[in-house]
Coordinates of C-alpha atoms and ligand atoms in Angstrom, one line a residue:
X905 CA -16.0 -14.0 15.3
X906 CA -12.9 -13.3 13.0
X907 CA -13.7 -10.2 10.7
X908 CA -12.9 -10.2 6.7
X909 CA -9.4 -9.1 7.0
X910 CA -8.6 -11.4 10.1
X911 CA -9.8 -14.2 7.6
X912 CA -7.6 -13.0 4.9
X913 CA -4.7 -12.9 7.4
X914 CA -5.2 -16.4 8.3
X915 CA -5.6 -17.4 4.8
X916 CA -9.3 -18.5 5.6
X917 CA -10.1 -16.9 2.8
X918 CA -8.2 -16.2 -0.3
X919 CA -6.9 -12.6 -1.0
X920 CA -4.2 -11.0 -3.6
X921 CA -1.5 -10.4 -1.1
X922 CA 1.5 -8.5 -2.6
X923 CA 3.5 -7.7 0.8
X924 CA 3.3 -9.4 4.5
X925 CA 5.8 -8.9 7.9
X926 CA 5.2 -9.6 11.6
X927 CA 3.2 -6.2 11.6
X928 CA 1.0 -6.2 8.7
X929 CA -0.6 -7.6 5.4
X930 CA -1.5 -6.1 2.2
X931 CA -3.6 -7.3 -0.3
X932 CA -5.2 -6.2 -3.3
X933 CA -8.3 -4.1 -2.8
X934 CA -11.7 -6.4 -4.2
X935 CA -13.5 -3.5 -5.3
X936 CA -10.6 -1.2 -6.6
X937 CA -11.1 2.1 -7.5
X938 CA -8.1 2.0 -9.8
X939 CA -6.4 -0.8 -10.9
X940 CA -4.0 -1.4 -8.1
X941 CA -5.5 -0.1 -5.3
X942 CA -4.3 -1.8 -2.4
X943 CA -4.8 -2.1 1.6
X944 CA -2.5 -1.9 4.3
X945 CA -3.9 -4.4 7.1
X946 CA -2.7 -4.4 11.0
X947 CA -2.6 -8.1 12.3
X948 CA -3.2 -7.1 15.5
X949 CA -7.0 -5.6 15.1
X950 CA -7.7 -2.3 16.1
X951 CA -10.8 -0.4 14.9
X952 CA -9.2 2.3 13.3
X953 CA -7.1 5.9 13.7
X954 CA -8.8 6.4 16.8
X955 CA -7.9 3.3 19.3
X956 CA -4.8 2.3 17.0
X957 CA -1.3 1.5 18.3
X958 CA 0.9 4.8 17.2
X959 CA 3.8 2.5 16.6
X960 CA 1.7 0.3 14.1
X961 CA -0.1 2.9 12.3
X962 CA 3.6 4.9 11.9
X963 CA 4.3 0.9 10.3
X964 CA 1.3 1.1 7.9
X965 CA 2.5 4.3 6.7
X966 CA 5.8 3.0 5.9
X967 CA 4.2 0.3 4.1
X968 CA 1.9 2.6 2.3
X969 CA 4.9 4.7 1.1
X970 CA 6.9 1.1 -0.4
X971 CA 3.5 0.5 -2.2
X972 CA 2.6 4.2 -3.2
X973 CA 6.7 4.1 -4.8
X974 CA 6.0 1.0 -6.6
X975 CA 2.3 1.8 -8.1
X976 CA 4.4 4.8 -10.0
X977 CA 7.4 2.5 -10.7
X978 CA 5.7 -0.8 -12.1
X979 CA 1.7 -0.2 -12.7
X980 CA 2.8 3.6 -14.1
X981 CA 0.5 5.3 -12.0
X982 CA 0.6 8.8 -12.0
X983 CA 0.4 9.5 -8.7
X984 CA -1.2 8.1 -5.6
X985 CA -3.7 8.5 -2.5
X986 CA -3.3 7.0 1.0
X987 CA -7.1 7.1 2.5
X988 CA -8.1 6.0 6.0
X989 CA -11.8 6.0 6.6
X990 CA -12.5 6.3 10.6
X991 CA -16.4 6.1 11.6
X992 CA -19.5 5.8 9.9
X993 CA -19.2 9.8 9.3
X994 CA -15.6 9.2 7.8
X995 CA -17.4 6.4 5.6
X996 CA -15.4 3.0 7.3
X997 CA -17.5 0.2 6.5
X998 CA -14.6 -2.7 7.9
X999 CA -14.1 -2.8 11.6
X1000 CA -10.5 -3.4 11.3
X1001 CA -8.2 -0.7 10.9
X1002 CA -7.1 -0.2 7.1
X1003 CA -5.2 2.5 4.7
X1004 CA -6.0 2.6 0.9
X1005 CA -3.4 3.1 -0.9
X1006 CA -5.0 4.2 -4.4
X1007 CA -2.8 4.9 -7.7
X1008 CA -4.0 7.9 -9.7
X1009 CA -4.1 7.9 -13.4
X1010 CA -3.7 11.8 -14.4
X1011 CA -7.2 13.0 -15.6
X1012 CA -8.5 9.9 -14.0
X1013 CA -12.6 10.6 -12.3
X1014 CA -11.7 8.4 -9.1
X1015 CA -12.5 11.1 -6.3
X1016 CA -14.4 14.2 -6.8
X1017 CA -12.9 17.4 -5.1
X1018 CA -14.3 17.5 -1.9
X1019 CA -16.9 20.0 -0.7
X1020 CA -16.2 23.4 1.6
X1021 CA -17.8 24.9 4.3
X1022 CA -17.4 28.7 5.0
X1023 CA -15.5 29.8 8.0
X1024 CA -14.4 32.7 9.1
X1025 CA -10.8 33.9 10.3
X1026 CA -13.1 34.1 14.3
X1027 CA -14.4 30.6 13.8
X1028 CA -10.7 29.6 12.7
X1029 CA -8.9 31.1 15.9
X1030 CA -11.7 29.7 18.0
X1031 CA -11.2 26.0 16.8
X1032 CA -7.5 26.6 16.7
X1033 CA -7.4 27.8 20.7
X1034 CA -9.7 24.6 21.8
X1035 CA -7.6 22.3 19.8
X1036 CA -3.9 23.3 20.8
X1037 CA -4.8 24.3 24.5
X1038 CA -5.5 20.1 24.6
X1039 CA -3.0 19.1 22.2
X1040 CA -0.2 20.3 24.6
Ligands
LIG1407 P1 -13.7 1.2 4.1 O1 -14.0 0.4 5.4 O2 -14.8 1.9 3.6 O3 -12.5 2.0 4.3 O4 -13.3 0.1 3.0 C1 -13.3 -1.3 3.1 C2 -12.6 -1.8 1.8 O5 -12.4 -3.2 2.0 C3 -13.5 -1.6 0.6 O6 -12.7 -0.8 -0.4 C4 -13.7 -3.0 0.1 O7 -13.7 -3.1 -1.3 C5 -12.6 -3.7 0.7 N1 -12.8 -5.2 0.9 C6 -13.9 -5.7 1.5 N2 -13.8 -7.1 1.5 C7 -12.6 -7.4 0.9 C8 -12.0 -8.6 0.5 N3 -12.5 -9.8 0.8 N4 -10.8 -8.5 -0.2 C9 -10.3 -7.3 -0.5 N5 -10.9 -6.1 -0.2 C10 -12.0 -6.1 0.5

């Protein structure tokens, strides 16, 4: 069965689109957390960051960028964040793959600074070791 997005693509179901090319759609996010916020859909589904095309998801981020340059240049925003949630754990909720592209209003309470964990410089060179001896 054809998720939310795939039913937006095929116009089963009506969506603010502001841009669409062979590669991708993007639409106008229904629950924005500012006033602009958009998505950047793949029409080809893939789940997300993860299992992605690398040619595609370098597309979305070009995408991203052209809407990111027009939030500041037409809706005034004051700057802007491209999200991807990957996961339950990264806090995905739509099985198809999706950036947010979210303008920012200076002094605006959208997101909260993140949370830190403590780690020290030994825990740092271990986790760098593991993850460049397999990113080679
Ligand atoms: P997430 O999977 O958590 O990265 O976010 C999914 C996003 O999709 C949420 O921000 C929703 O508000 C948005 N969303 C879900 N259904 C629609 C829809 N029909 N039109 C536009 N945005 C949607």
């Amino acid at each position: 069965m054809d998720d939310i997005f795939e039913k937006i693509i095929k116009r089963e179901i009506l969506a603010h689109i502001i841009y669409e090319d062979e590669k991708v759609i993007a639409f106008l996010d229904i629950q924005p957390v500012n006033k602009g916020h958009t998505l950047v859909v793949p029409k080809i589904k893939f789940r997300n960051i993860l299992d992605g095309d690398p040619d595609t998801l370098a597309h979305m981020m070009k995408i991203a960028q052209k809407i990111a340059q027009v939030q500041i240049s037409e809706l005034k925003a004051d700057g802007v964040n491209i999200i991807m949630n990957n996961e339950p754990a990264g806090g995905q909720e739509v099985w198809h793959a999706h950036l947010h592209v979210v303008p920012r209003i200076s002094g605006d309470k959208a997101y909260q600074k993140p949370t830190h964990v403590s780690c020290s410089n030994e825990e740092l060179v271990e986790i760098k070791e593991r993850l460049e001896k397999v990113l080679q």
